[in-house]
Amino acid sequence: MSQLIVFDHPLIQHKVSILRKKDTASNKFRALVEEITMLMCYESMRDLPLETVEIETPLQKTEAKAISGIKLAVIPILRAGLGMVNGVLNLVPSARVGHIGMYRDEQTLEPHPYYCKLPSNIGERLAIVVDPMLATGGSAVDAIDQIKALGGKKIKFMCLVAAPEGVKRLQEAHPDVDIYCASLDKGLNENGYILPGLGDAGDRIFGTK
Ligand code: PRP
Ligand code: URA
């Protein structure tokens, strides 16, 4: 079974609380999503392999540490996942960016995929799928199905707020994919929204409501 990692760092918790407030405006919301993603990314990269390389300082040659042989892809689930991309790129500028377009039907809550473009050699990369919300889990499961169908092997899923229902569904469908989140919330309401949650992440990031 995959791991669920909930980040309890005070900076992350504090920023998530501001994100949740209904009066937080879109420009601040966007900035916070990026900052929280960067902090989560920093923590979630702890297990990247290091190698020893020889470098030359202005004074002498020395051995130093460098991240070894890992290529990264960050893959946002559109739209809301776009808000998290720069948080990863700020720390790993060389990461490639894939896109998976998907919207959730408001009645059935089923995901409807409409776009998929991934970096080449996805099977050789560590793919970090980003989406602020893991609600029923339908979108995340479908996105990861698509990545695996195109050869993806090493995948992590990073969200800001997760519902227990979504975590269960994702862990059952993809037991090899670890889940990173800033908060595990109470559950879903009758419309499939996370409680207490933060509302519609896409609308809040892009100011469409
Ligand atoms: C939201 C969110 C996730 C999905 C989560 O996107 O960003 O992709 O819902 O719900 P699920 O776990 O029940 O599938 P939405 O479909 O509203 O699209 P948007 O990002 O374009 O607003
Ligand atoms: N999508 C969102 O944007 N928010 C939720 O609470 C659930 C799904």
XYZ file of C-alpha atoms and ligand atoms in Angstrom:
239
model
C 0.000 0.000 0.000
C 1.211 3.486 -0.813
C 2.117 5.987 1.882
C 0.020 9.023 2.783
C 2.291 11.843 3.946
C 0.534 14.788 5.614
C 2.879 17.740 6.082
C 2.534 19.138 9.579
C 5.176 21.870 9.222
C 3.897 25.057 10.934
C 4.623 27.223 7.869
C 2.551 24.929 5.669
C -0.285 24.707 8.175
C -0.375 28.478 8.639
C -0.481 29.149 4.899
C -3.198 26.529 4.333
C -5.370 28.270 6.930
C -5.132 31.543 4.995
C -5.940 29.651 1.794
C -9.120 28.259 3.319
C -10.537 31.671 4.311
C -13.354 32.689 2.013
C -12.140 36.296 1.898
C -8.658 35.462 0.599
C -8.487 37.102 -2.835
C -7.354 35.332 -6.008
C -3.941 37.018 -6.242
C -3.078 36.045 -2.667
C -4.603 32.594 -3.155
C -2.394 31.969 -6.209
C 0.752 33.106 -4.391
C -0.027 30.855 -1.416
C -0.690 27.799 -3.602
C 2.755 28.287 -5.160
C 4.498 28.818 -1.813
C 2.875 25.802 -0.154
C 3.727 23.627 -3.148
C 7.351 24.747 -2.932
C 7.548 23.874 0.766
C 5.905 20.491 0.152
C 8.173 19.803 -2.804
C 11.245 20.553 -0.678
C 10.134 17.980 1.902
C 8.990 15.356 -0.589
C 12.367 15.353 -2.375
C 14.184 14.107 0.719
C 14.637 10.659 -0.775
C 16.288 11.781 -4.030
C 19.529 9.877 -4.544
C 22.831 11.759 -4.205
C 26.185 11.004 -5.802
C 29.663 12.310 -5.116
C 31.169 14.432 -7.863
C 34.484 16.233 -8.173
C 34.316 20.024 -8.456
C 36.821 22.837 -8.290
C 36.346 25.761 -5.917
C 38.450 28.926 -6.441
C 40.912 27.343 -3.979
C 41.116 23.617 -4.728
C 39.520 20.492 -6.124
C 37.063 18.797 -3.784
C 34.363 16.176 -3.655
C 30.785 17.451 -3.454
C 27.241 16.054 -3.501
C 24.931 16.250 -6.507
C 21.499 14.789 -7.222
C 22.123 11.668 -9.200
C 20.536 10.497 -12.443
C 16.941 11.476 -11.814
C 14.869 13.322 -14.369
C 11.709 14.951 -13.191
C 8.344 15.690 -14.781
C 5.695 17.808 -13.089
C 2.232 17.033 -14.414
C -0.632 19.354 -13.413
C -4.233 18.207 -13.741
C -5.919 21.177 -15.465
C -7.007 23.651 -14.505
C -6.288 23.968 -10.823
C -3.060 21.937 -10.934
C -1.506 24.729 -13.013
C -1.355 26.818 -9.850
C 1.155 24.354 -8.355
C 3.571 24.038 -11.289
C 5.843 26.978 -10.461
C 6.156 25.787 -6.875
C 7.953 22.698 -8.221
C 9.843 24.540 -10.993
C 11.221 27.081 -8.504
C 13.105 24.223 -6.857
C 13.738 22.006 -9.889
C 14.008 24.365 -12.879
C 15.082 21.555 -15.204
C 11.866 19.570 -14.679
C 9.762 18.996 -17.789
C 6.070 19.866 -17.659
C 3.261 17.594 -18.894
C -0.423 18.523 -18.920
C -3.536 16.456 -18.307
C -6.823 18.195 -19.016
C -9.816 16.976 -17.086
C -13.000 18.352 -15.581
C -15.367 16.773 -13.102
C -19.021 16.437 -14.101
C -20.983 18.397 -11.478
C -23.801 15.813 -11.362
C -22.051 12.444 -11.625
C -18.677 13.652 -10.184
C -17.017 11.503 -12.863
C -13.860 12.912 -14.519
C -13.950 13.865 -18.204
C -10.496 13.860 -19.790
C -9.987 16.306 -22.674
C -6.215 16.677 -23.117
C -2.983 14.827 -22.451
C 0.540 15.850 -23.438
C 3.463 14.369 -21.534
C 7.225 14.847 -21.859
C 9.026 12.231 -23.935
C 10.547 9.237 -22.137
C 8.030 9.536 -19.330
C 9.008 6.026 -18.195
C 12.498 7.276 -17.275
C 11.246 10.203 -15.202
C 9.932 10.676 -11.714
C 6.459 12.093 -12.435
C 4.953 14.397 -9.836
C 1.248 14.792 -10.495
C -0.118 17.979 -8.933
C -3.698 19.026 -8.204
C -4.749 21.082 -5.173
C -7.802 18.908 -4.434
C -8.182 15.139 -3.956
C -11.943 14.797 -3.428
C -13.584 11.579 -4.699
C -10.222 10.650 -6.233
C -11.743 10.114 -9.690
C -9.596 12.756 -11.427
C -6.323 11.628 -9.821
C -6.977 7.941 -10.588
C -7.838 8.692 -14.218
C -4.816 10.992 -14.676
C -2.448 8.363 -13.278
C -4.120 5.666 -15.439
C -3.259 7.819 -18.470
C 0.345 8.399 -17.360
C 0.877 4.668 -16.775
C -0.715 3.813 -20.135
C 1.929 6.048 -21.752
C 4.759 4.292 -19.902
C 4.987 6.189 -16.582
C 6.442 4.019 -13.829
C 7.596 6.178 -10.920
C 4.793 8.508 -9.854
C 4.039 10.682 -6.808
C 0.771 12.546 -6.259
C 0.871 15.935 -4.534
C -2.214 17.862 -3.438
C -3.009 20.540 -0.882
C -6.249 19.222 0.621
C -7.309 15.572 0.554
C -10.522 13.846 1.580
C -10.333 10.357 3.130
C -12.612 9.070 0.332
C -10.143 10.218 -2.344
C -7.125 8.859 -0.491
C -8.797 5.431 -0.205
C -9.783 5.346 -3.882
C -6.335 6.437 -5.070
C -4.503 3.994 -2.798
C -6.714 1.123 -3.986
C -6.300 1.977 -7.679
C -2.579 2.854 -7.534
C -0.945 1.254 -4.485
C 2.505 2.182 -5.841
C 1.825 5.954 -5.825
C 2.642 7.837 -2.618
C 0.301 10.710 -1.745
C 1.574 14.007 -0.295
C -0.865 16.536 1.117
C -0.956 19.557 3.408
C -4.202 18.518 5.082
C -6.383 15.437 5.407
C -9.849 16.945 5.817
C -13.072 15.485 7.269
C -14.831 14.268 4.130
C -17.095 15.199 1.225
C -20.457 16.956 1.204
C -23.407 15.818 -0.948
C -21.984 17.749 -3.933
C -18.568 16.125 -3.712
C -16.857 19.182 -2.171
C -14.274 18.698 0.549
C -15.234 19.847 4.073
C -14.006 22.111 5.503
C -11.909 22.391 2.314
C -11.282 25.663 0.519
C -14.055 25.700 -2.077
C -13.481 25.348 -5.812
C -9.717 25.530 -6.233
C -9.804 26.321 -9.972
C -12.272 29.155 -9.539
C -10.303 30.613 -6.640
C -6.956 30.436 -8.477
C -8.270 31.930 -11.706
C -10.954 34.215 -10.265
C -13.731 32.655 -12.348
C -16.481 32.975 -9.754
C -11.245 19.864 -9.310
C -9.866 19.645 -8.736
C -9.584 18.218 -9.126
C -10.943 17.572 -9.024
C -11.007 16.797 -7.738
O -11.172 20.140 -10.653
O -8.909 20.545 -9.195
O -9.056 18.070 -10.438
O -11.915 18.643 -9.024
O -12.186 16.104 -7.639
P -12.239 14.513 -7.630
O -11.177 14.036 -6.718
O -13.634 14.241 -7.115
O -12.073 14.034 -9.039
P -12.443 20.512 -11.554
O -13.004 19.262 -12.170
O -13.387 21.355 -10.764
O -11.809 21.293 -12.754
P -11.012 22.688 -12.804
O -9.667 22.432 -12.177
O -10.915 22.937 -14.261
O -11.809 23.734 -12.055
N -12.749 20.264 -6.441
C -12.515 21.443 -5.809
O -12.002 22.387 -6.418
N -12.871 21.550 -4.512
C -13.436 20.537 -3.831
O -13.713 20.697 -2.634
C -13.673 19.326 -4.504
C -13.315 19.217 -5.813
